[in-house]
């Protein structure tokens, strides 16, 4: 499940493209959307997929927005589906962060990492065991990196979107009963749009958030408060 300028521009379409996006600190917004090529393919989640991406590029903001999901009852969930989800949602995210952080530390550059978590970083869900495990992992990785990288001037936070209208939620939105049940619980009374994530991402990437670190911020229309 499931951004503006403020010193360092953040691509306003970042939550729409569902891929790891990296933003340089000074380039105009139209040129700042640089998807990590093939990030939604399992091959791109290999440990060193991003090892050369950041070298000398001058990036100071990383938004990890790659995500995939597979649905089946836990008793029937296949190993290949588990691996496919974990590779993209957690392994790829961690090693992209690692390569980004290594470059910033090597050059003494402060920066910001914004990971995309989920409501299922807090809840269990149903029929998405690998997705739930991976998004709990995203929350944990966010916190450990925040602990380790804060002394280097790098903040690491996460956004936990609620029910956003994306490809990952198409099956839920197309199921009248499930969609109604979801909407009945959301105080805002609607599915979120990817643009709803943008302001939070821009804040976390901005100088206003330099003392925000290790947070997982819900952007969910009030779902978890219900």
mmCIF file with all atom_site columns, C-alpha atoms in Angstrom:
data_model
loop_
_atom_site.group_PDB
_atom_site.id
_atom_site.type_symbol
_atom_site.label_atom_id
_atom_site.label_alt_id
_atom_site.label_comp_id
_atom_site.label_asym_id
_atom_site.label_entity_id
_atom_site.label_seq_id
_atom_site.pdbx_PDB_ins_code
_atom_site.Cartn_x
_atom_site.Cartn_y
_atom_site.Cartn_z
_atom_site.occupancy
_atom_site.B_iso_or_equiv
_atom_site.pdbx_formal_charge
_atom_site.auth_seq_id
_atom_site.auth_comp_id
_atom_site.auth_asym_id
_atom_site.auth_atom_id
_atom_site.pdbx_PDB_model_num
ATOM 1   C CA . UNK A 1 1   ? 0.000   0.000   0.000   1.00 0.00 ? 1   UNK A CA 1
ATOM 2   C CA . UNK A 1 2   ? 0.575   1.735   -0.092  1.00 0.00 ? 2   UNK A CA 1
ATOM 3   C CA . UNK A 1 3   ? 6.134   15.920  -2.751  1.00 0.00 ? 3   UNK A CA 1
ATOM 4   C CA . UNK A 1 4   ? 7.462   20.481  -3.777  1.00 0.00 ? 4   UNK A CA 1
ATOM 5   C CA . UNK A 1 5   ? 10.488  22.399  -2.910  1.00 0.00 ? 5   UNK A CA 1
ATOM 6   C CA . UNK A 1 6   ? 11.878  23.238  0.462   1.00 0.00 ? 6   UNK A CA 1
ATOM 7   C CA . UNK A 1 7   ? 15.599  23.659  0.115   1.00 0.00 ? 7   UNK A CA 1
ATOM 8   C CA . UNK A 1 8   ? 15.949  20.296  -1.612  1.00 0.00 ? 8   UNK A CA 1
ATOM 9   C CA . UNK A 1 9   ? 13.240  19.553  -4.192  1.00 0.00 ? 9   UNK A CA 1
ATOM 10  C CA . UNK A 1 10  ? 11.156  16.403  -3.935  1.00 0.00 ? 10  UNK A CA 1
ATOM 11  C CA . UNK A 1 11  ? 9.459   15.036  -7.011  1.00 0.00 ? 11  UNK A CA 1
ATOM 12  C CA . UNK A 1 12  ? 5.750   15.836  -6.665  1.00 0.00 ? 12  UNK A CA 1
ATOM 13  C CA . UNK A 1 13  ? 4.867   12.610  -8.451  1.00 0.00 ? 13  UNK A CA 1
ATOM 14  C CA . UNK A 1 14  ? 6.968   10.372  -6.206  1.00 0.00 ? 14  UNK A CA 1
ATOM 15  C CA . UNK A 1 15  ? 4.023   8.551   -4.656  1.00 0.00 ? 15  UNK A CA 1
ATOM 16  C CA . UNK A 1 16  ? 2.490   7.923   -8.088  1.00 0.00 ? 16  UNK A CA 1
ATOM 17  C CA . UNK A 1 17  ? 5.263   6.017   -9.802  1.00 0.00 ? 17  UNK A CA 1
ATOM 18  C CA . UNK A 1 18  ? 5.740   3.177   -7.253  1.00 0.00 ? 18  UNK A CA 1
ATOM 19  C CA . UNK A 1 19  ? 9.443   2.854   -7.825  1.00 0.00 ? 19  UNK A CA 1
ATOM 20  C CA . UNK A 1 20  ? 12.552  3.818   -5.889  1.00 0.00 ? 20  UNK A CA 1
ATOM 21  C CA . UNK A 1 21  ? 13.091  7.487   -6.688  1.00 0.00 ? 21  UNK A CA 1
ATOM 22  C CA . UNK A 1 22  ? 16.162  9.566   -6.052  1.00 0.00 ? 22  UNK A CA 1
ATOM 23  C CA . UNK A 1 23  ? 16.219  13.357  -6.058  1.00 0.00 ? 23  UNK A CA 1
ATOM 24  C CA . UNK A 1 24  ? 19.283  15.559  -6.457  1.00 0.00 ? 24  UNK A CA 1
ATOM 25  C CA . UNK A 1 25  ? 19.477  18.661  -4.259  1.00 0.00 ? 25  UNK A CA 1
ATOM 26  C CA . UNK A 1 26  ? 19.548  21.375  -6.887  1.00 0.00 ? 26  UNK A CA 1
ATOM 27  C CA . UNK A 1 27  ? 18.075  20.137  -10.169 1.00 0.00 ? 27  UNK A CA 1
ATOM 28  C CA . UNK A 1 28  ? 14.727  21.529  -11.404 1.00 0.00 ? 28  UNK A CA 1
ATOM 29  C CA . UNK A 1 29  ? 11.728  19.416  -10.444 1.00 0.00 ? 29  UNK A CA 1
ATOM 30  C CA . UNK A 1 30  ? 11.115  18.011  -13.986 1.00 0.00 ? 30  UNK A CA 1
ATOM 31  C CA . UNK A 1 31  ? 14.576  16.466  -13.944 1.00 0.00 ? 31  UNK A CA 1
ATOM 32  C CA . UNK A 1 32  ? 14.461  15.136  -10.400 1.00 0.00 ? 32  UNK A CA 1
ATOM 33  C CA . UNK A 1 33  ? 12.405  12.005  -10.987 1.00 0.00 ? 33  UNK A CA 1
ATOM 34  C CA . UNK A 1 34  ? 15.116  9.439   -11.614 1.00 0.00 ? 34  UNK A CA 1
ATOM 35  C CA . UNK A 1 35  ? 13.637  5.971   -11.121 1.00 0.00 ? 35  UNK A CA 1
ATOM 36  C CA . UNK A 1 36  ? 16.001  3.212   -10.124 1.00 0.00 ? 36  UNK A CA 1
ATOM 37  C CA . UNK A 1 37  ? 15.662  1.267   -13.357 1.00 0.00 ? 37  UNK A CA 1
ATOM 38  C CA . UNK A 1 38  ? 13.649  -1.903  -13.058 1.00 0.00 ? 38  UNK A CA 1
ATOM 39  C CA . UNK A 1 39  ? 13.113  -1.527  -9.334  1.00 0.00 ? 39  UNK A CA 1
ATOM 40  C CA . UNK A 1 40  ? 9.892   -3.509  -9.444  1.00 0.00 ? 40  UNK A CA 1
ATOM 41  C CA . UNK A 1 41  ? 11.624  -6.490  -11.071 1.00 0.00 ? 41  UNK A CA 1
ATOM 42  C CA . UNK A 1 42  ? 13.134  -9.124  -8.776  1.00 0.00 ? 42  UNK A CA 1
ATOM 43  C CA . UNK A 1 43  ? 16.542  -8.786  -10.469 1.00 0.00 ? 43  UNK A CA 1
ATOM 44  C CA . UNK A 1 44  ? 16.731  -5.155  -9.368  1.00 0.00 ? 44  UNK A CA 1
ATOM 45  C CA . UNK A 1 45  ? 16.448  -6.130  -5.722  1.00 0.00 ? 45  UNK A CA 1
ATOM 46  C CA . UNK A 1 46  ? 19.821  -7.880  -5.745  1.00 0.00 ? 46  UNK A CA 1
ATOM 47  C CA . UNK A 1 47  ? 22.066  -6.749  -2.957  1.00 0.00 ? 47  UNK A CA 1
ATOM 48  C CA . UNK A 1 48  ? 24.244  -4.406  -4.980  1.00 0.00 ? 48  UNK A CA 1
ATOM 49  C CA . UNK A 1 49  ? 21.617  -3.074  -7.411  1.00 0.00 ? 49  UNK A CA 1
ATOM 50  C CA . UNK A 1 50  ? 22.272  0.528   -6.405  1.00 0.00 ? 50  UNK A CA 1
ATOM 51  C CA . UNK A 1 51  ? 25.986  0.291   -5.603  1.00 0.00 ? 51  UNK A CA 1
ATOM 52  C CA . UNK A 1 52  ? 27.072  2.661   -8.381  1.00 0.00 ? 52  UNK A CA 1
ATOM 53  C CA . UNK A 1 53  ? 23.914  4.740   -8.700  1.00 0.00 ? 53  UNK A CA 1
ATOM 54  C CA . UNK A 1 54  ? 24.810  7.443   -6.178  1.00 0.00 ? 54  UNK A CA 1
ATOM 55  C CA . UNK A 1 55  ? 28.554  7.821   -6.667  1.00 0.00 ? 55  UNK A CA 1
ATOM 56  C CA . UNK A 1 56  ? 29.348  11.437  -7.477  1.00 0.00 ? 56  UNK A CA 1
ATOM 57  C CA . UNK A 1 57  ? 25.714  12.204  -8.381  1.00 0.00 ? 57  UNK A CA 1
ATOM 58  C CA . UNK A 1 58  ? 25.142  14.784  -5.651  1.00 0.00 ? 58  UNK A CA 1
ATOM 59  C CA . UNK A 1 59  ? 21.909  13.286  -4.385  1.00 0.00 ? 59  UNK A CA 1
ATOM 60  C CA . UNK A 1 60  ? 20.870  14.246  -0.847  1.00 0.00 ? 60  UNK A CA 1
ATOM 61  C CA . UNK A 1 61  ? 17.318  12.846  -0.716  1.00 0.00 ? 61  UNK A CA 1
ATOM 62  C CA . UNK A 1 62  ? 16.221  9.254   -1.247  1.00 0.00 ? 62  UNK A CA 1
ATOM 63  C CA . UNK A 1 63  ? 12.590  8.158   -1.400  1.00 0.00 ? 63  UNK A CA 1
ATOM 64  C CA . UNK A 1 64  ? 12.243  4.375   -1.361  1.00 0.00 ? 64  UNK A CA 1
ATOM 65  C CA . UNK A 1 65  ? 8.850   3.798   -2.938  1.00 0.00 ? 65  UNK A CA 1
ATOM 66  C CA . UNK A 1 66  ? 9.228   0.428   -4.652  1.00 0.00 ? 66  UNK A CA 1
ATOM 67  C CA . UNK A 1 67  ? 6.570   -2.080  -3.694  1.00 0.00 ? 67  UNK A CA 1
ATOM 68  C CA . UNK A 1 68  ? 4.890   -5.276  -4.761  1.00 0.00 ? 68  UNK A CA 1
ATOM 69  C CA . UNK A 1 69  ? 2.288   -7.566  -3.249  1.00 0.00 ? 69  UNK A CA 1
ATOM 70  C CA . UNK A 1 70  ? 1.127   -11.174 -3.644  1.00 0.00 ? 70  UNK A CA 1
ATOM 71  C CA . UNK A 1 71  ? -2.127  -12.458 -2.205  1.00 0.00 ? 71  UNK A CA 1
ATOM 72  C CA . UNK A 1 72  ? -2.913  -15.943 -0.880  1.00 0.00 ? 72  UNK A CA 1
ATOM 73  C CA . UNK A 1 73  ? -3.949  -17.549 2.386   1.00 0.00 ? 73  UNK A CA 1
ATOM 74  C CA . UNK A 1 74  ? -0.915  -17.989 4.613   1.00 0.00 ? 74  UNK A CA 1
ATOM 75  C CA . UNK A 1 75  ? -1.371  -21.759 4.625   1.00 0.00 ? 75  UNK A CA 1
ATOM 76  C CA . UNK A 1 76  ? -0.997  -21.796 0.833   1.00 0.00 ? 76  UNK A CA 1
ATOM 77  C CA . UNK A 1 77  ? 1.505   -18.974 0.328   1.00 0.00 ? 77  UNK A CA 1
ATOM 78  C CA . UNK A 1 78  ? 4.281   -20.032 -2.052  1.00 0.00 ? 78  UNK A CA 1
ATOM 79  C CA . UNK A 1 79  ? 7.977   -19.623 -1.327  1.00 0.00 ? 79  UNK A CA 1
ATOM 80  C CA . UNK A 1 80  ? 8.608   -17.935 -4.668  1.00 0.00 ? 80  UNK A CA 1
ATOM 81  C CA . UNK A 1 81  ? 5.925   -15.340 -3.872  1.00 0.00 ? 81  UNK A CA 1
ATOM 82  C CA . UNK A 1 82  ? 7.455   -14.749 -0.455  1.00 0.00 ? 82  UNK A CA 1
ATOM 83  C CA . UNK A 1 83  ? 10.904  -14.203 -1.978  1.00 0.00 ? 83  UNK A CA 1
ATOM 84  C CA . UNK A 1 84  ? 9.585   -11.929 -4.744  1.00 0.00 ? 84  UNK A CA 1
ATOM 85  C CA . UNK A 1 85  ? 7.874   -9.628  -2.245  1.00 0.00 ? 85  UNK A CA 1
ATOM 86  C CA . UNK A 1 86  ? 10.711  -9.563  0.260   1.00 0.00 ? 86  UNK A CA 1
ATOM 87  C CA . UNK A 1 87  ? 13.280  -8.898  -2.461  1.00 0.00 ? 87  UNK A CA 1
ATOM 88  C CA . UNK A 1 88  ? 11.535  -5.753  -3.674  1.00 0.00 ? 88  UNK A CA 1
ATOM 89  C CA . UNK A 1 89  ? 9.945   -4.438  -0.485  1.00 0.00 ? 89  UNK A CA 1
ATOM 90  C CA . UNK A 1 90  ? 12.727  -5.049  2.019   1.00 0.00 ? 90  UNK A CA 1
ATOM 91  C CA . UNK A 1 91  ? 15.984  -6.341  0.543   1.00 0.00 ? 91  UNK A CA 1
ATOM 92  C CA . UNK A 1 92  ? 16.027  -3.843  -2.305  1.00 0.00 ? 92  UNK A CA 1
ATOM 93  C CA . UNK A 1 93  ? 15.068  -1.039  0.073   1.00 0.00 ? 93  UNK A CA 1
ATOM 94  C CA . UNK A 1 94  ? 17.808  -1.842  2.581   1.00 0.00 ? 94  UNK A CA 1
ATOM 95  C CA . UNK A 1 95  ? 20.622  -2.103  0.069   1.00 0.00 ? 95  UNK A CA 1
ATOM 96  C CA . UNK A 1 96  ? 19.507  1.017   -1.768  1.00 0.00 ? 96  UNK A CA 1
ATOM 97  C CA . UNK A 1 97  ? 19.602  2.842   1.573   1.00 0.00 ? 97  UNK A CA 1
ATOM 98  C CA . UNK A 1 98  ? 23.013  1.350   2.275   1.00 0.00 ? 98  UNK A CA 1
ATOM 99  C CA . UNK A 1 99  ? 24.491  2.564   -1.014  1.00 0.00 ? 99  UNK A CA 1
ATOM 100 C CA . UNK A 1 100 ? 22.942  6.016   -0.542  1.00 0.00 ? 100 UNK A CA 1
ATOM 101 C CA . UNK A 1 101 ? 24.120  6.328   3.051   1.00 0.00 ? 101 UNK A CA 1
ATOM 102 C CA . UNK A 1 102 ? 27.623  5.167   2.193   1.00 0.00 ? 102 UNK A CA 1
ATOM 103 C CA . UNK A 1 103 ? 27.928  7.860   -0.484  1.00 0.00 ? 103 UNK A CA 1
ATOM 104 C CA . UNK A 1 104 ? 26.659  10.616  1.835   1.00 0.00 ? 104 UNK A CA 1
ATOM 105 C CA . UNK A 1 105 ? 28.934  9.558   4.670   1.00 0.00 ? 105 UNK A CA 1
ATOM 106 C CA . UNK A 1 106 ? 31.887  9.333   2.319   1.00 0.00 ? 106 UNK A CA 1
ATOM 107 C CA . UNK A 1 107 ? 31.387  12.915  1.168   1.00 0.00 ? 107 UNK A CA 1
ATOM 108 C CA . UNK A 1 108 ? 30.250  14.321  4.519   1.00 0.00 ? 108 UNK A CA 1
ATOM 109 C CA . UNK A 1 109 ? 26.912  15.331  3.024   1.00 0.00 ? 109 UNK A CA 1
ATOM 110 C CA . UNK A 1 110 ? 23.762  15.592  5.183   1.00 0.00 ? 110 UNK A CA 1
ATOM 111 C CA . UNK A 1 111 ? 20.620  14.116  3.709   1.00 0.00 ? 111 UNK A CA 1
ATOM 112 C CA . UNK A 1 112 ? 17.244  12.498  4.162   1.00 0.00 ? 112 UNK A CA 1
ATOM 113 C CA . UNK A 1 113 ? 15.893  9.019   3.540   1.00 0.00 ? 113 UNK A CA 1
ATOM 114 C CA . UNK A 1 114 ? 12.138  8.560   3.273   1.00 0.00 ? 114 UNK A CA 1
ATOM 115 C CA . UNK A 1 115 ? 10.946  4.968   3.164   1.00 0.00 ? 115 UNK A CA 1
ATOM 116 C CA . UNK A 1 116 ? 7.410   4.023   2.221   1.00 0.00 ? 116 UNK A CA 1
ATOM 117 C CA . UNK A 1 117 ? 5.991   1.741   4.887   1.00 0.00 ? 117 UNK A CA 1
ATOM 118 C CA . UNK A 1 118 ? 2.308   0.785   5.262   1.00 0.00 ? 118 UNK A CA 1
ATOM 119 C CA . UNK A 1 119 ? -0.544  0.443   7.712   1.00 0.00 ? 119 UNK A CA 1
ATOM 120 C CA . UNK A 1 120 ? 0.593   -3.168  7.679   1.00 0.00 ? 120 UNK A CA 1
ATOM 121 C CA . UNK A 1 121 ? 3.758   -2.009  9.399   1.00 0.00 ? 121 UNK A CA 1
ATOM 122 C CA . UNK A 1 122 ? 1.425   -1.890  12.435  1.00 0.00 ? 122 UNK A CA 1
ATOM 123 C CA . UNK A 1 123 ? -1.333  -4.374  11.613  1.00 0.00 ? 123 UNK A CA 1
ATOM 124 C CA . UNK A 1 124 ? -1.488  -7.960  10.377  1.00 0.00 ? 124 UNK A CA 1
ATOM 125 C CA . UNK A 1 125 ? -3.853  -7.783  7.432   1.00 0.00 ? 125 UNK A CA 1
ATOM 126 C CA . UNK A 1 126 ? -5.158  -10.899 5.711   1.00 0.00 ? 126 UNK A CA 1
ATOM 127 C CA . UNK A 1 127 ? -3.855  -12.987 2.817   1.00 0.00 ? 127 UNK A CA 1
ATOM 128 C CA . UNK A 1 128 ? -0.674  -10.904 2.403   1.00 0.00 ? 128 UNK A CA 1
ATOM 129 C CA . UNK A 1 129 ? 1.849   -12.551 4.766   1.00 0.00 ? 129 UNK A CA 1
ATOM 130 C CA . UNK A 1 130 ? 4.980   -11.543 2.850   1.00 0.00 ? 130 UNK A CA 1
ATOM 131 C CA . UNK A 1 131 ? 3.776   -7.979  2.378   1.00 0.00 ? 131 UNK A CA 1
ATOM 132 C CA . UNK A 1 132 ? 2.989   -7.641  6.090   1.00 0.00 ? 132 UNK A CA 1
ATOM 133 C CA . UNK A 1 133 ? 6.359   -9.082  7.076   1.00 0.00 ? 133 UNK A CA 1
ATOM 134 C CA . UNK A 1 134 ? 8.195   -6.847  4.624   1.00 0.00 ? 134 UNK A CA 1
ATOM 135 C CA . UNK A 1 135 ? 6.453   -3.676  5.781   1.00 0.00 ? 135 UNK A CA 1
ATOM 136 C CA . UNK A 1 136 ? 7.100   -4.485  9.440   1.00 0.00 ? 136 UNK A CA 1
ATOM 137 C CA . UNK A 1 137 ? 10.697  -4.866  8.289   1.00 0.00 ? 137 UNK A CA 1
ATOM 138 C CA . UNK A 1 138 ? 10.656  -1.457  6.604   1.00 0.00 ? 138 UNK A CA 1
ATOM 139 C CA . UNK A 1 139 ? 9.655   0.133   9.910   1.00 0.00 ? 139 UNK A CA 1
ATOM 140 C CA . UNK A 1 140 ? 12.491  -1.677  11.688  1.00 0.00 ? 140 UNK A CA 1
ATOM 141 C CA . UNK A 1 141 ? 15.101  -0.818  9.075   1.00 0.00 ? 141 UNK A CA 1
ATOM 142 C CA . UNK A 1 142 ? 13.993  2.818   9.216   1.00 0.00 ? 142 UNK A CA 1
ATOM 143 C CA . UNK A 1 143 ? 14.609  2.910   12.959  1.00 0.00 ? 143 UNK A CA 1
ATOM 144 C CA . UNK A 1 144 ? 17.984  1.177   12.976  1.00 0.00 ? 144 UNK A CA 1
ATOM 145 C CA . UNK A 1 145 ? 19.302  3.384   10.168  1.00 0.00 ? 145 UNK A CA 1
ATOM 146 C CA . UNK A 1 146 ? 18.012  6.470   11.977  1.00 0.00 ? 146 UNK A CA 1
ATOM 147 C CA . UNK A 1 147 ? 19.956  5.392   15.057  1.00 0.00 ? 147 UNK A CA 1
ATOM 148 C CA . UNK A 1 148 ? 23.169  4.764   13.149  1.00 0.00 ? 148 UNK A CA 1
ATOM 149 C CA . UNK A 1 149 ? 23.089  7.640   10.675  1.00 0.00 ? 149 UNK A CA 1
ATOM 150 C CA . UNK A 1 150 ? 21.857  10.559  12.791  1.00 0.00 ? 150 UNK A CA 1
ATOM 151 C CA . UNK A 1 151 ? 25.424  11.443  13.850  1.00 0.00 ? 151 UNK A CA 1
ATOM 152 C CA . UNK A 1 152 ? 26.220  11.924  10.148  1.00 0.00 ? 152 UNK A CA 1
ATOM 153 C CA . UNK A 1 153 ? 23.406  14.428  9.626   1.00 0.00 ? 153 UNK A CA 1
ATOM 154 C CA . UNK A 1 154 ? 21.219  11.916  7.772   1.00 0.00 ? 154 UNK A CA 1
ATOM 155 C CA . UNK A 1 155 ? 17.599  11.550  8.836   1.00 0.00 ? 155 UNK A CA 1
ATOM 156 C CA . UNK A 1 156 ? 15.736  8.327   8.117   1.00 0.00 ? 156 UNK A CA 1
ATOM 157 C CA . UNK A 1 157 ? 11.961  8.276   8.403   1.00 0.00 ? 157 UNK A CA 1
ATOM 158 C CA . UNK A 1 158 ? 9.040   6.442   6.870   1.00 0.00 ? 158 UNK A CA 1
ATOM 159 C CA . UNK A 1 159 ? 5.553   7.241   5.666   1.00 0.00 ? 159 UNK A CA 1
ATOM 160 C CA . UNK A 1 160 ? 2.815   4.687   6.292   1.00 0.00 ? 160 UNK A CA 1
ATOM 161 C CA . UNK A 1 161 ? 0.133   5.323   3.665   1.00 0.00 ? 161 UNK A CA 1
ATOM 162 C CA . UNK A 1 162 ? -3.377  4.194   4.315   1.00 0.00 ? 162 UNK A CA 1
ATOM 163 C CA . UNK A 1 163 ? -5.586  2.811   1.578   1.00 0.00 ? 163 UNK A CA 1
ATOM 164 C CA . UNK A 1 164 ? -4.271  4.620   -1.491  1.00 0.00 ? 164 UNK A CA 1
ATOM 165 C CA . UNK A 1 165 ? -5.604  4.101   -5.015  1.00 0.00 ? 165 UNK A CA 1
ATOM 166 C CA . UNK A 1 166 ? -2.652  2.308   -6.628  1.00 0.00 ? 166 UNK A CA 1
ATOM 167 C CA . UNK A 1 167 ? -2.113  -0.879  -8.602  1.00 0.00 ? 167 UNK A CA 1
ATOM 168 C CA . UNK A 1 168 ? -1.424  -2.686  -5.331  1.00 0.00 ? 168 UNK A CA 1
ATOM 169 C CA . UNK A 1 169 ? -4.945  -1.938  -4.056  1.00 0.00 ? 169 UNK A CA 1
ATOM 170 C CA . UNK A 1 170 ? -6.824  -2.492  -7.319  1.00 0.00 ? 170 UNK A CA 1
ATOM 171 C CA . UNK A 1 171 ? -8.156  -5.872  -6.191  1.00 0.00 ? 171 UNK A CA 1
ATOM 172 C CA . UNK A 1 172 ? -9.560  -4.364  -2.990  1.00 0.00 ? 172 UNK A CA 1
ATOM 173 C CA . UNK A 1 173 ? -11.163 -1.411  -4.768  1.00 0.00 ? 173 UNK A CA 1
ATOM 174 C CA . UNK A 1 174 ? -12.769 -3.731  -7.310  1.00 0.00 ? 174 UNK A CA 1
ATOM 175 C CA . UNK A 1 175 ? -14.326 -5.876  -4.570  1.00 0.00 ? 175 UNK A CA 1
ATOM 176 C CA . UNK A 1 176 ? -17.536 -4.016  -3.600  1.00 0.00 ? 176 UNK A CA 1
ATOM 177 C CA . UNK A 1 177 ? -17.806 -5.580  -0.148  1.00 0.00 ? 177 UNK A CA 1
ATOM 178 C CA . UNK A 1 178 ? -14.169 -5.087  0.810   1.00 0.00 ? 178 UNK A CA 1
ATOM 179 C CA . UNK A 1 179 ? -14.086 -1.566  -0.596  1.00 0.00 ? 179 UNK A CA 1
ATOM 180 C CA . UNK A 1 180 ? -17.209 -0.576  1.340   1.00 0.00 ? 180 UNK A CA 1
ATOM 181 C CA . UNK A 1 181 ? -15.842 -2.081  4.549   1.00 0.00 ? 181 UNK A CA 1
ATOM 182 C CA . UNK A 1 182 ? -12.629 -0.125  4.126   1.00 0.00 ? 182 UNK A CA 1
ATOM 183 C CA . UNK A 1 183 ? -14.347 3.157   3.325   1.00 0.00 ? 183 UNK A CA 1
ATOM 184 C CA . UNK A 1 184 ? -16.755 2.740   6.244   1.00 0.00 ? 184 UNK A CA 1
ATOM 185 C CA . UNK A 1 185 ? -13.771 2.738   8.624   1.00 0.00 ? 185 UNK A CA 1
ATOM 186 C CA . UNK A 1 186 ? -11.870 5.679   7.117   1.00 0.00 ? 186 UNK A CA 1
ATOM 187 C CA . UNK A 1 187 ? -13.012 8.938   8.780   1.00 0.00 ? 187 UNK A CA 1
ATOM 188 C CA . UNK A 1 188 ? -12.083 10.844  5.629   1.00 0.00 ? 188 UNK A CA 1
ATOM 189 C CA . UNK A 1 189 ? -14.563 8.650   3.746   1.00 0.00 ? 189 UNK A CA 1
ATOM 190 C CA . UNK A 1 190 ? -12.456 8.090   0.624   1.00 0.00 ? 190 UNK A CA 1
ATOM 191 C CA . UNK A 1 191 ? -9.559  6.185   -0.825  1.00 0.00 ? 191 UNK A CA 1
ATOM 192 C CA . UNK A 1 192 ? -6.379  8.198   -0.648  1.00 0.00 ? 192 UNK A CA 1
ATOM 193 C CA . UNK A 1 193 ? -4.670  9.560   -3.717  1.00 0.00 ? 193 UNK A CA 1
ATOM 194 C CA . UNK A 1 194 ? -0.929  9.218   -4.235  1.00 0.00 ? 194 UNK A CA 1
ATOM 195 C CA . UNK A 1 195 ? -0.683  13.007  -4.050  1.00 0.00 ? 195 UNK A CA 1
ATOM 196 C CA . UNK A 1 196 ? -1.843  12.809  -0.413  1.00 0.00 ? 196 UNK A CA 1
ATOM 197 C CA . UNK A 1 197 ? 1.587   11.398  0.428   1.00 0.00 ? 197 UNK A CA 1
ATOM 198 C CA . UNK A 1 198 ? 3.428   14.284  -1.192  1.00 0.00 ? 198 UNK A CA 1
ATOM 199 C CA . UNK A 1 199 ? 3.243   16.923  1.506   1.00 0.00 ? 199 UNK A CA 1
ATOM 200 C CA . UNK A 1 200 ? 4.524   14.547  4.161   1.00 0.00 ? 200 UNK A CA 1
ATOM 201 C CA . UNK A 1 201 ? 7.425   13.513  1.952   1.00 0.00 ? 201 UNK A CA 1
ATOM 202 C CA . UNK A 1 202 ? 8.286   17.143  1.252   1.00 0.00 ? 202 UNK A CA 1
ATOM 203 C CA . UNK A 1 203 ? 8.232   17.906  4.981   1.00 0.00 ? 203 UNK A CA 1
ATOM 204 C CA . UNK A 1 204 ? 10.488  14.971  5.836   1.00 0.00 ? 204 UNK A CA 1
ATOM 205 C CA . UNK A 1 205 ? 12.922  16.015  3.113   1.00 0.00 ? 205 UNK A CA 1
ATOM 206 C CA . UNK A 1 206 ? 13.015  19.633  4.243   1.00 0.00 ? 206 UNK A CA 1
ATOM 207 C CA . UNK A 1 207 ? 15.115  21.532  6.810   1.00 0.00 ? 207 UNK A CA 1
ATOM 208 C CA . UNK A 1 208 ? 11.975  21.690  8.978   1.00 0.00 ? 208 UNK A CA 1
ATOM 209 C CA . UNK A 1 209 ? 12.400  17.963  9.719   1.00 0.00 ? 209 UNK A CA 1
ATOM 210 C CA . UNK A 1 210 ? 16.072  17.798  10.630  1.00 0.00 ? 210 UNK A CA 1
ATOM 211 C CA . UNK A 1 211 ? 15.133  16.799  14.208  1.00 0.00 ? 211 UNK A CA 1
ATOM 212 C CA . UNK A 1 212 ? 12.576  14.216  13.068  1.00 0.00 ? 212 UNK A CA 1
ATOM 213 C CA . UNK A 1 213 ? 14.316  10.855  12.930  1.00 0.00 ? 213 UNK A CA 1
ATOM 214 C CA . UNK A 1 214 ? 13.178  7.242   13.086  1.00 0.00 ? 214 UNK A CA 1
ATOM 215 C CA . UNK A 1 215 ? 9.502   8.181   12.759  1.00 0.00 ? 215 UNK A CA 1
ATOM 216 C CA . UNK A 1 216 ? 6.855   6.202   10.903  1.00 0.00 ? 216 UNK A CA 1
ATOM 217 C CA . UNK A 1 217 ? 4.141   8.738   10.037  1.00 0.00 ? 217 UNK A CA 1
ATOM 218 C CA . UNK A 1 218 ? 0.633   7.565   9.191   1.00 0.00 ? 218 UNK A CA 1
ATOM 219 C CA . UNK A 1 219 ? -1.059  9.241   6.223   1.00 0.00 ? 219 UNK A CA 1
ATOM 220 C CA . UNK A 1 220 ? -4.266  7.282   6.301   1.00 0.00 ? 220 UNK A CA 1
ATOM 221 C CA . UNK A 1 221 ? -7.336  9.514   6.466   1.00 0.00 ? 221 UNK A CA 1
ATOM 222 C CA . UNK A 1 222 ? -7.682  8.604   10.154  1.00 0.00 ? 222 UNK A CA 1
ATOM 223 C CA . UNK A 1 223 ? -7.794  4.811   9.695   1.00 0.00 ? 223 UNK A CA 1
ATOM 224 C CA . UNK A 1 224 ? -5.580  3.955   12.671  1.00 0.00 ? 224 UNK A CA 1
ATOM 225 C CA . UNK A 1 225 ? -7.296  6.515   14.902  1.00 0.00 ? 225 UNK A CA 1
ATOM 226 C CA . UNK A 1 226 ? -10.704 4.913   14.361  1.00 0.00 ? 226 UNK A CA 1
#
